[in-house]
Short mmCIF file of C-alpha atoms in Angstrom, two decimals:
data_model
loop_
_atom_site.label_atom_id
_atom_site.label_comp_id
_atom_site.label_asym_id
_atom_site.label_seq_id
_atom_site.Cartn_x
_atom_site.Cartn_y
_atom_site.Cartn_z
CA UNK F 24 11.27 -12.62 10.58
CA UNK F 25 14.73 -12.94 9.10
CA UNK F 26 15.11 -13.31 5.33
CA UNK F 27 18.12 -14.54 3.38
CA UNK F 28 19.21 -15.66 -0.07
CA UNK F 29 21.46 -18.63 -0.74
CA UNK F 30 22.96 -20.45 -3.70
CA UNK F 31 23.46 -23.69 -1.76
CA UNK F 32 22.29 -26.95 -3.25
CA UNK F 33 18.88 -27.87 -1.80
CA UNK F 34 20.28 -31.09 -0.36
CA UNK F 35 22.78 -29.15 1.75
CA UNK F 36 20.56 -26.43 3.17
CA UNK F 37 19.39 -27.12 6.69
CA UNK F 38 15.81 -26.01 7.25
CA UNK F 39 12.63 -27.30 8.81
CA UNK F 40 10.88 -27.11 5.47
CA UNK F 41 11.94 -26.94 1.82
CA UNK F 42 9.37 -25.58 -0.63
CA UNK F 43 9.27 -26.67 -4.26
CA UNK F 44 6.67 -25.13 -6.57
CA UNK F 45 5.72 -27.23 -9.58
CA UNK F 46 3.65 -26.56 -12.68
CA UNK F 47 0.54 -28.36 -13.83
CA UNK F 48 1.47 -32.02 -14.19
CA UNK F 49 4.67 -31.43 -12.18
CA UNK F 50 6.87 -31.78 -15.26
CA UNK F 51 9.32 -29.07 -14.15
CA UNK F 52 11.20 -30.93 -11.42
CA UNK F 53 14.36 -28.94 -10.59
CA UNK F 54 17.60 -30.65 -11.63
CA UNK F 55 19.21 -29.45 -8.41
CA UNK F 56 17.10 -31.79 -6.30
CA UNK F 57 18.70 -35.14 -5.36
CA UNK F 58 17.64 -38.16 -7.43
CA UNK F 59 15.86 -39.83 -4.52
CA UNK F 60 13.80 -36.68 -3.87
CA UNK F 61 12.89 -36.41 -7.54
CA UNK F 62 11.77 -40.05 -7.54
CA UNK F 63 9.60 -39.46 -4.46
CA UNK F 64 7.90 -36.48 -6.10
CA UNK F 65 7.37 -38.42 -9.33
CA UNK F 66 5.77 -41.23 -7.34
CA UNK F 67 3.40 -38.74 -5.67
CA UNK F 68 2.41 -37.43 -9.09
CA UNK F 69 1.93 -40.92 -10.52
CA UNK F 70 -0.26 -41.96 -7.59
CA UNK F 71 -2.44 -38.87 -7.98
CA UNK F 72 -1.46 -37.34 -4.63
CA UNK F 73 -0.09 -34.26 -6.35
CA UNK F 74 -0.88 -32.80 -9.77
CA UNK F 75 0.53 -29.27 -9.62
CA UNK F 76 -2.93 -27.69 -9.56
CA UNK F 77 -3.22 -24.05 -8.54
CA UNK F 78 -2.95 -23.64 -4.74
CA UNK F 79 -2.56 -27.40 -4.27
CA UNK F 80 -0.11 -28.37 -1.54
CA UNK F 81 1.36 -31.65 -0.35
CA UNK F 82 3.55 -31.97 2.75
CA UNK F 83 6.08 -34.83 2.86
CA UNK F 84 7.95 -35.73 6.04
CA UNK F 85 11.61 -36.77 6.14
CA UNK F 86 12.26 -36.46 2.39
CA UNK F 87 15.21 -38.60 1.22
CA UNK F 88 18.66 -37.05 0.66
CA UNK F 89 17.57 -33.62 1.93
CA UNK F 90 18.80 -31.83 5.04
CA UNK F 91 15.32 -30.35 5.39
CA UNK F 92 12.98 -32.34 7.60
CA UNK F 93 9.88 -31.51 5.52
CA UNK F 94 9.22 -31.05 1.80
CA UNK F 95 6.27 -28.89 0.82
CA UNK F 96 5.08 -29.22 -2.77
CA UNK F 97 3.00 -26.32 -4.10
CA UNK F 98 1.16 -26.27 -7.41
CA UNK F 99 1.22 -23.26 -9.74
CA UNK F 100 -1.61 -24.48 -11.95
CA UNK F 101 0.26 -23.18 -15.01
CA UNK F 102 1.84 -25.02 -17.93
CA UNK F 103 4.53 -22.41 -18.57
CA UNK F 104 5.74 -19.05 -17.29
CA UNK F 105 3.54 -17.34 -14.73
CA UNK F 106 2.00 -13.90 -14.94
CA UNK F 107 2.64 -11.35 -12.21
CA UNK F 108 -0.66 -11.93 -10.43
CA UNK F 109 -0.27 -15.72 -10.63
CA UNK F 110 3.19 -15.49 -9.07
CA UNK F 111 1.94 -13.30 -6.22
CA UNK F 112 -0.84 -15.83 -5.58
CA UNK F 113 1.80 -18.56 -5.55
CA UNK F 114 3.86 -16.64 -2.99
CA UNK F 115 0.76 -16.32 -0.81
CA UNK F 116 0.13 -20.07 -1.03
CA UNK F 117 3.76 -20.80 -0.16
CA UNK F 118 3.70 -18.47 2.85
CA UNK F 119 0.44 -19.83 4.23
CA UNK F 120 1.45 -23.42 3.50
CA UNK F 121 4.73 -23.10 5.39
CA UNK F 122 3.10 -21.24 8.29
CA UNK F 123 0.61 -24.10 8.69
CA UNK F 124 3.40 -26.68 9.15
CA UNK F 125 4.81 -25.26 12.38
CA UNK F 126 8.27 -24.96 10.80
CA UNK F 127 10.61 -22.40 12.36
CA UNK F 128 12.80 -22.14 9.26
CA UNK F 129 12.00 -22.61 5.59
CA UNK F 130 13.59 -22.32 2.17
CA UNK F 131 11.96 -21.87 -1.24
CA UNK F 132 13.71 -23.22 -4.34
CA UNK F 133 13.20 -20.62 -7.09
CA UNK F 134 15.27 -21.75 -10.07
CA UNK F 135 12.47 -23.72 -11.74
CA UNK F 136 10.07 -20.74 -11.63
CA UNK F 137 9.66 -18.38 -14.59
CA UNK F 138 7.60 -15.18 -14.67
CA UNK F 139 6.75 -13.58 -17.98
CA UNK F 140 8.98 -10.59 -18.85
CA UNK F 141 10.75 -10.70 -15.46
CA UNK F 142 14.11 -12.05 -14.31
CA UNK F 143 15.18 -13.99 -11.23
CA UNK F 144 15.96 -10.82 -9.27
CA UNK F 145 12.35 -9.75 -9.75
CA UNK F 146 11.22 -13.16 -8.50
CA UNK F 147 13.35 -12.77 -5.36
CA UNK F 148 12.09 -9.23 -4.75
CA UNK F 149 8.40 -9.93 -5.23
CA UNK F 150 8.66 -13.37 -3.67
CA UNK F 151 10.14 -11.96 -0.48
CA UNK F 152 7.54 -9.18 -0.42
CA UNK F 153 4.76 -11.70 -0.99
CA UNK F 154 5.95 -14.06 1.73
CA UNK F 155 6.32 -11.21 4.24
CA UNK F 156 2.95 -9.76 3.30
CA UNK F 157 1.18 -13.08 3.75
CA UNK F 158 2.77 -13.89 7.10
CA UNK F 159 1.71 -10.50 8.53
CA UNK F 160 -0.39 -10.77 11.67
CA UNK F 161 -2.02 -7.99 13.70
CA UNK F 162 -2.47 -9.19 17.27
CA UNK F 163 -1.65 -6.05 19.27
CA UNK F 164 -4.99 -6.17 21.05
CA UNK F 165 -5.28 -9.95 21.46
CA UNK F 166 -4.78 -11.36 24.93
CA UNK F 167 -3.94 -14.78 23.51
CA UNK F 168 -1.12 -14.58 20.96
CA UNK F 169 -0.47 -18.32 20.86
CA UNK F 170 -1.78 -18.67 17.30
CA UNK F 171 1.13 -16.77 15.81
CA UNK F 172 3.18 -18.73 13.21
CA UNK F 173 6.38 -20.33 14.49
CA UNK F 174 8.28 -19.32 11.32
CA UNK F 175 11.34 -17.19 12.13
CA UNK F 176 13.64 -17.52 9.11
CA UNK F 177 12.93 -17.77 5.39
CA UNK F 178 15.60 -18.39 2.73
CA UNK F 179 15.29 -18.04 -1.03
CA UNK F 180 17.40 -20.53 -2.94
CA UNK F 181 18.57 -19.11 -6.27
CA UNK F 182 21.46 -19.40 -8.68
CA UNK F 183 21.16 -15.69 -9.54
CA UNK F 184 24.31 -13.62 -8.98
CA UNK F 185 24.69 -13.09 -5.23
CA UNK F 186 24.83 -9.28 -5.42
CA UNK F 187 21.66 -9.12 -7.52
CA UNK F 188 19.81 -11.53 -5.25
CA UNK F 189 20.79 -9.66 -2.08
CA UNK F 190 19.74 -6.33 -3.58
CA UNK F 191 16.41 -7.80 -4.70
CA UNK F 192 15.83 -9.25 -1.23
CA UNK F 193 16.61 -5.88 0.37
CA UNK F 194 14.09 -4.20 -1.93
CA UNK F 195 11.36 -6.76 -1.31
CA UNK F 196 11.72 -6.74 2.46
CA UNK F 197 11.89 -2.93 2.58
CA UNK F 198 8.62 -2.63 0.68
CA UNK F 199 7.10 -5.32 2.89
CA UNK F 200 8.18 -3.37 5.99
CA UNK F 201 6.46 -0.30 4.60
CA UNK F 202 3.31 -2.33 3.92
CA UNK F 203 3.39 -3.71 7.45
CA UNK F 204 3.56 -0.20 8.92
CA UNK F 205 0.66 0.90 6.71
CA UNK F 206 -1.38 -2.13 7.78
CA UNK F 207 -0.56 -1.60 11.46
CA UNK F 208 -1.84 1.98 11.25
CA UNK F 209 -4.94 1.03 9.27
CA UNK F 210 -5.85 -1.83 11.61
CA UNK F 211 -5.33 0.14 14.82
CA UNK F 212 -8.66 1.07 16.46
CA UNK F 213 -9.75 4.70 16.13
CA UNK F 214 -9.82 5.33 19.87
CA UNK F 215 -6.05 4.85 19.80
CA UNK F 216 -5.22 5.84 16.21
CA UNK F 217 -6.11 9.52 16.05
CA UNK F 218 -4.27 12.58 14.67
CA UNK F 219 -2.09 13.04 17.76
CA UNK F 220 -1.09 9.38 17.64
CA UNK F 221 -0.05 9.75 14.00
CA UNK F 222 2.21 12.61 15.10
CA UNK F 223 3.94 10.30 17.60
CA UNK F 224 4.42 7.71 14.84
CA UNK F 225 5.80 10.40 12.53
CA UNK F 226 8.26 11.54 15.21
CA UNK F 227 9.37 7.96 15.84
CA UNK F 228 9.95 7.47 12.12
CA UNK F 229 12.02 10.67 11.92
CA UNK F 230 14.04 9.53 14.94
CA UNK F 231 14.69 6.14 13.34
CA UNK F 232 15.99 7.57 10.06
CA UNK F 233 18.42 10.52 10.35
CA UNK F 234 17.89 11.42 6.67
CA UNK F 235 14.23 12.18 7.41
CA UNK F 236 13.09 15.62 8.55
CA UNK F 237 9.67 16.25 10.07
CA UNK F 238 7.55 19.37 10.38
CA UNK F 239 4.12 19.45 12.01
CA UNK F 240 1.28 21.95 11.68
CA UNK F 241 -1.39 22.03 14.37
CA UNK F 242 -5.04 22.84 13.72
CA UNK F 243 -4.58 26.32 15.20
CA UNK F 244 -1.56 26.96 12.99
CA UNK F 245 -3.48 25.68 9.97
CA UNK F 246 -6.28 28.12 10.73
CA UNK F 247 -3.81 31.01 10.87
CA UNK F 248 -2.34 29.90 7.55
CA UNK F 249 -5.77 30.07 5.94
CA UNK F 250 -6.55 26.38 5.59
CA UNK F 251 -10.29 26.89 5.92
CA UNK F 252 -11.26 23.64 4.18
CA UNK F 253 -9.07 21.46 6.41
CA UNK F 254 -10.19 23.25 9.56
CA UNK F 255 -13.87 22.94 8.62
CA UNK F 256 -13.46 19.17 8.93
CA UNK F 257 -11.10 19.08 11.91
CA UNK F 258 -13.12 21.40 14.14
CA UNK F 259 -16.02 18.93 14.28
CA UNK F 260 -13.98 16.72 16.62
CA UNK F 261 -12.75 17.24 20.17
CA UNK F 262 -9.39 15.96 18.90
CA UNK F 263 -7.38 18.55 17.00
CA UNK F 264 -6.40 17.94 13.42
CA UNK F 265 -2.71 17.61 12.57
CA UNK F 266 -0.60 17.94 9.45
CA UNK F 267 2.77 16.19 9.17
CA UNK F 268 5.35 16.98 6.50
CA UNK F 269 8.26 14.60 5.94
CA UNK F 270 11.23 15.65 3.83
CA UNK F 271 13.76 13.11 2.63
CA UNK F 272 16.53 14.68 0.60
CA UNK F 273 18.44 11.85 -1.02
CA UNK F 274 19.06 13.94 -4.14
CA UNK F 275 19.07 17.55 -5.26
CA UNK F 276 16.41 19.25 -7.33
CA UNK F 277 12.68 19.69 -7.04
CA UNK F 278 11.01 17.01 -4.92
CA UNK F 279 8.35 14.50 -5.73
CA UNK F 280 5.47 15.00 -3.30
CA UNK F 281 3.05 12.49 -1.80
CA UNK F 282 -0.07 13.67 0.02
CA UNK F 283 -2.14 11.21 2.06
CA UNK F 284 -5.68 11.57 3.39
CA UNK F 285 -5.73 10.72 7.09
CA UNK F 286 -9.31 10.78 8.34
CA UNK F 287 -8.74 8.59 11.37
CA UNK F 288 -12.46 8.03 11.73
CA UNK F 289 -15.24 9.13 9.43
CA UNK F 290 -18.76 9.33 10.81
CA UNK F 291 -19.81 11.39 7.81
CA UNK F 292 -20.19 14.41 10.07
CA UNK F 293 -23.64 16.03 10.06
CA UNK F 294 -24.33 14.01 6.87
CA UNK F 295 -24.13 10.94 9.10
CA UNK F 296 -23.27 7.59 7.53
CA UNK F 297 -25.50 4.51 7.96
CA UNK F 298 -24.56 2.45 10.99
CA UNK F 299 -23.85 -0.77 9.08
CA UNK F 300 -20.09 -1.40 8.79
CA UNK F 301 -19.27 2.03 10.20
CA UNK F 302 -16.50 0.35 12.20
CA UNK F 303 -14.59 0.12 8.92
CA UNK F 304 -14.42 3.91 8.73
CA UNK F 305 -11.24 3.64 10.79
CA UNK F 306 -9.70 2.72 7.43
CA UNK F 307 -10.43 6.18 6.05
CA UNK F 308 -6.84 7.07 6.95
CA UNK F 309 -5.30 4.40 4.74
CA UNK F 310 -4.07 7.02 2.25
CA UNK F 311 -2.05 8.54 5.07
CA UNK F 312 -0.98 5.06 6.19
CA UNK F 313 0.34 4.33 2.70
CA UNK F 314 2.38 7.54 2.83
CA UNK F 315 3.90 6.47 6.16
CA UNK F 316 4.69 3.05 4.67
CA UNK F 317 6.21 4.47 1.50
CA UNK F 318 8.38 6.86 3.49
CA UNK F 319 9.66 3.94 5.56
CA UNK F 320 10.44 1.90 2.43
CA UNK F 321 12.28 4.83 0.83
CA UNK F 322 14.36 5.33 3.96
CA UNK F 323 15.15 1.62 4.21
CA UNK F 324 16.29 1.61 0.58
CA UNK F 325 18.15 4.92 0.92
CA UNK F 326 16.81 5.95 -2.48
CA UNK F 327 18.62 8.79 -4.25
CA UNK F 328 15.52 10.95 -4.53
CA UNK F 329 14.14 14.16 -3.06
CA UNK F 330 10.79 13.31 -1.48
CA UNK F 331 8.26 15.42 0.41
CA UNK F 332 5.42 13.46 2.01
CA UNK F 333 2.42 15.09 3.65
CA UNK F 334 -0.06 13.43 5.99
CA UNK F 335 -3.19 15.49 6.65
CA UNK F 336 -5.06 14.03 9.63
CA UNK F 337 -8.41 14.75 11.24
CA UNK F 338 -11.51 13.08 12.62
CA UNK F 339 -14.81 13.76 10.85
CA UNK F 340 -17.26 13.99 13.74
CA UNK F 341 -20.75 15.53 14.23
CA UNK F 342 -19.80 17.83 17.10
CA UNK F 343 -21.47 21.18 17.79
CA UNK F 344 -18.75 22.93 15.80
CA UNK F 345 -19.01 20.58 12.82
CA UNK F 346 -19.66 21.93 9.34
CA UNK F 347 -23.24 21.95 8.10
CA UNK F 348 -24.52 21.35 4.59
CA UNK F 349 -24.75 24.81 3.10
CA UNK F 350 -21.64 26.20 4.83
CA UNK F 351 -19.10 27.98 2.64
CA UNK F 352 -15.38 27.82 3.45
CA UNK F 353 -12.35 29.55 1.98
CA UNK F 354 -9.44 27.31 1.06
CA UNK F 355 -5.73 28.07 1.30
CA UNK F 356 -5.75 28.65 -2.45
CA UNK F 357 -8.29 31.46 -2.02
CA UNK F 358 -11.05 29.52 -3.75
CA UNK F 359 -14.34 29.07 -1.92
CA UNK F 360 -16.28 25.83 -1.49
CA UNK F 361 -19.94 25.29 -0.66
CA UNK F 362 -20.23 22.19 1.49
CA UNK F 363 -23.28 20.28 0.27
CA UNK F 364 -22.36 17.03 2.00
CA UNK F 365 -20.10 16.82 5.06
CA UNK F 366 -19.31 13.19 4.19
CA UNK F 367 -17.28 14.47 1.24
CA UNK F 368 -14.62 15.65 3.67
CA UNK F 369 -11.53 13.94 2.27
CA UNK F 370 -11.28 16.32 -0.66
CA UNK F 371 -11.57 19.25 1.75
CA UNK F 372 -8.55 18.25 3.82
CA UNK F 373 -6.60 17.27 0.73
CA UNK F 374 -7.15 20.49 -1.22
CA UNK F 375 -5.45 22.62 1.42
CA UNK F 376 -2.58 20.14 1.77
CA UNK F 377 -2.11 20.12 -2.02
CA UNK F 378 -1.96 23.90 -2.10
CA UNK F 379 0.46 24.02 0.83
CA UNK F 380 2.94 21.54 -0.64
CA UNK F 381 2.98 23.42 -3.95
CA UNK F 382 3.52 26.80 -2.27
CA UNK F 383 6.27 25.66 0.08
CA UNK F 384 8.18 23.01 -1.87
CA UNK F 385 7.59 23.62 -5.61
CA UNK F 386 7.46 19.88 -6.40
CA UNK F 387 8.10 18.44 -9.84
CA UNK F 388 5.14 16.09 -9.35
CA UNK F 389 2.44 15.53 -6.74
CA UNK F 390 0.57 12.29 -6.06
CA UNK F 391 -2.30 12.25 -3.57
CA UNK F 392 -3.61 9.02 -2.12
CA UNK F 393 -7.04 8.73 -0.56
CA UNK F 394 -9.89 6.39 0.31
CA UNK F 395 -12.02 9.03 -1.32
CA UNK F 396 -15.26 7.63 -2.75
CA UNK F 397 -17.59 4.68 -2.51
CA UNK F 398 -18.24 5.31 -6.19
CA UNK F 399 -14.71 4.06 -6.93
CA UNK F 400 -15.52 0.75 -5.24
CA UNK F 401 -18.61 0.40 -7.41
CA UNK F 402 -16.57 1.16 -10.53
CA UNK F 403 -13.43 -0.93 -9.96
CA UNK F 404 -14.13 -3.23 -7.03
CA UNK F 405 -11.19 -4.36 -4.90
CA UNK F 406 -8.69 -5.15 -7.65
CA UNK F 407 -7.44 -1.81 -8.98
CA UNK F 408 -7.07 1.67 -7.56
CA UNK F 409 -8.34 4.48 -9.75
CA UNK F 410 -5.61 6.62 -11.32
CA UNK F 411 -6.47 10.18 -12.34
CA UNK F 412 -3.87 12.61 -13.65
CA UNK F 413 -3.45 15.90 -15.47
CA UNK F 414 -0.19 14.55 -16.93
CA UNK F 415 -0.28 11.47 -19.17
CA UNK F 416 3.38 10.68 -18.51
CA UNK F 417 2.89 10.69 -14.73
CA UNK F 418 -0.18 8.49 -15.07
CA UNK F 419 1.74 6.03 -17.22
CA UNK F 420 4.62 5.91 -14.73
CA UNK F 421 2.25 5.02 -11.89
CA UNK F 422 0.34 2.47 -13.94
CA UNK F 423 3.54 0.75 -15.10
CA UNK F 424 4.89 0.70 -11.54
CA UNK F 425 1.66 -0.97 -10.42
CA UNK F 426 1.76 -3.53 -13.23
CA UNK F 427 5.38 -4.35 -12.42
CA UNK F 428 4.66 -5.30 -8.81
CA UNK F 429 1.06 -6.49 -9.13
CA UNK F 430 -0.35 -3.50 -7.21
CA UNK F 431 -2.44 -2.44 -10.15
CA UNK F 432 -4.22 0.78 -11.04
CA UNK F 433 -6.63 1.68 -13.81
CA UNK F 434 -6.71 4.97 -15.76
CA UNK F 435 -9.82 7.09 -15.29
CA UNK F 436 -11.10 10.13 -17.24
CA UNK F 437 -10.56 13.65 -16.01
CA UNK F 438 -12.48 15.48 -18.71
CA UNK F 439 -13.71 19.04 -18.45
CA UNK F 440 -17.21 17.75 -19.27
CA UNK F 441 -17.54 16.62 -15.64
CA UNK F 442 -16.45 19.92 -14.08
CA UNK F 443 -19.84 21.61 -14.42
CA UNK F 444 -21.29 19.12 -11.95
CA UNK F 445 -19.36 21.00 -9.26
CA UNK F 446 -21.00 24.36 -10.07
CA UNK F 447 -22.40 26.26 -7.09
CA UNK F 448 -24.68 29.33 -7.19
CA UNK F 449 -23.01 30.71 -4.05
CA UNK F 450 -19.32 29.75 -4.13
CA UNK F 451 -16.54 28.96 -6.58
CA UNK F 452 -17.48 25.28 -6.40
CA UNK F 453 -19.47 22.71 -4.47
CA UNK F 454 -17.76 19.83 -2.70
CA UNK F 455 -19.88 17.17 -4.45
CA UNK F 456 -21.09 16.75 -8.00
CA UNK F 457 -24.27 14.77 -7.52
CA UNK F 458 -24.93 11.03 -7.78
CA UNK F 459 -23.33 10.46 -11.18
CA UNK F 460 -19.60 9.72 -11.65
CA UNK F 461 -18.82 10.36 -7.99
CA UNK F 462 -15.19 9.26 -8.13
CA UNK F 463 -14.57 11.36 -11.24
CA UNK F 464 -16.12 14.54 -9.86
CA UNK F 465 -14.11 14.10 -6.65
CA UNK F 466 -10.95 13.99 -8.77
CA UNK F 467 -12.20 17.01 -10.74
CA UNK F 468 -12.55 18.88 -7.45
CA UNK F 469 -8.92 18.16 -6.54
CA UNK F 470 -7.77 19.08 -10.04
CA UNK F 471 -8.87 22.67 -9.35
CA UNK F 472 -6.09 22.89 -6.77
CA UNK F 473 -3.35 21.34 -8.93
CA UNK F 474 -3.55 23.26 -12.20
CA UNK F 475 0.09 24.36 -12.21
CA UNK F 476 1.82 21.09 -11.31
CA UNK F 477 2.11 17.57 -12.67
CA UNK F 478 -0.45 15.80 -10.49
CA UNK F 479 -2.07 12.39 -10.02
CA UNK F 480 -4.79 11.21 -7.68
CA UNK F 481 -5.15 7.61 -6.48
CA UNK F 482 -8.59 6.68 -5.19
CA UNK F 483 -7.87 3.59 -3.09
CA UNK F 484 -11.29 3.16 -1.48
CA UNK F 485 -11.61 -0.33 -2.97
CA UNK F 486 -8.05 -1.54 -2.44
CA UNK F 487 -6.95 -0.19 0.95
CA UNK F 488 -8.71 -2.78 3.07
CA UNK F 489 -10.68 -6.02 2.92
CA UNK F 490 -14.21 -5.76 4.29
CA UNK F 491 -16.09 -8.07 6.61
CA UNK F 492 -15.47 -11.44 8.20
CA UNK F 493 -12.29 -12.94 9.60
CA UNK F 494 -10.23 -11.66 6.67
CA UNK F 495 -11.09 -8.01 7.39
CA UNK F 496 -8.04 -5.80 7.54
CA UNK F 497 -5.81 -3.25 5.86
CA UNK F 498 -3.93 -4.40 2.75
CA UNK F 499 -0.94 -2.04 2.75
CA UNK F 500 -1.77 -0.90 -0.78
CA UNK F 501 -0.63 1.14 -2.64
CA UNK F 502 2.78 1.09 -0.91
CA UNK F 503 4.20 -1.30 -3.56
CA UNK F 504 3.02 0.87 -6.47
CA UNK F 505 4.28 4.09 -4.87
CA UNK F 506 7.65 2.63 -3.89
CA UNK F 507 8.22 1.15 -7.35
CA UNK F 508 7.29 4.49 -8.89
CA UNK F 509 9.83 6.27 -6.70
CA UNK F 510 12.48 3.61 -7.37
CA UNK F 511 12.08 4.20 -11.09
CA UNK F 512 12.21 7.97 -10.58
CA UNK F 513 15.41 7.50 -8.58
CA UNK F 514 16.89 5.37 -11.36
CA UNK F 515 17.26 2.30 -9.18
CA UNK F 516 14.17 0.36 -10.14
CA UNK F 517 15.22 -1.26 -13.40
CA UNK F 518 15.02 -5.06 -13.57
#
């Protein structure tokens, strides 16, 4: 879909549908609307057809004195300025409301909308991201694609300075494009989305953006390098594991590194998972998908930053060569791990990738992203990703980036008190810490491989996808949080 910004008067803009969002009671009618249109809206309010309630919509045909053929009223449910989450919910309602009309072009009047502690440029950026996110559709495997929305062009009407509005639109649509790539990869079935496929996607991405360099490490090469933890997971599948390293050098100096878990399907290995909802284990590569998406957004924005992004990909299968509970493996760091549960495989592939990126690139900061533990879902549900860090400043940067764009995280403890749960009588550590504090002990495990670098771990098991029913699918999180974090690091993310 094409996106644009315009400062035209609403009466002059030609579109199939004009959207006007109004507060509770619809007392905030924009002055830029023609008098006849304002009178029509007031009449709808007086008659009780529209009250500005949250998610309420009213579609009016042939509105007077407008070039648009439809007028869509959308309620905010608020009496004043909106919060970030309320605005994102409004954008979702707008996108779905317009898509339901059959309009091919639409425009959203923004000047009567206020968001607490944010300016109009922010509204354009997050509004465009929200509209794009909520018009996403994955129909690659559908024979009948006739249900796709007709919407082809969306314009944001704003009196903000043109340069600011265009920059904000570019940022919002770039992040949305990254989210769409992450969702495409997460939603793709595991028979087609496997480690080798991710390599083809990585190569295509590097071909698309000349500033992006790509290096790949095969399973055999990883074994020669000493990545015993990664290989212990990968060798359980007939498909070889793969590691992809992107480097984007938009600035000098030590890079920021992202490391994404890419288990393209997780059976649990010998510690086999229950059969119920196992189809959703294709989403166990959503950490890797978010790295792909963030890399795309960074390239689209041409951020002045040095970024290294690692995708570590494997299938966790119960083949004859699969790891057994009780096996001991040696990691790239030299530390040994007793595998007590083969379903705790994500930390095994990540620990070698974390060591590798530190040895080869000497990053200033490392952030790993993984659908790591069911315990995180129990703790935080689907609203916030868990944020662990050995550096309070890094944690705060990620949390603030998430708050800014509505892709929220929540700080979690990384105390030494939990480390003893990983004690093993036979190796330097075990790969699980027992039934208590499972998300925390998983982070503690990774912390043993990141002692000499500023490091954060995002457990996105609750936020990376929506489970069950017709709404099931990848969310594209935490691409917004990561991109905003990198924008701030690059000095181009200030509102």
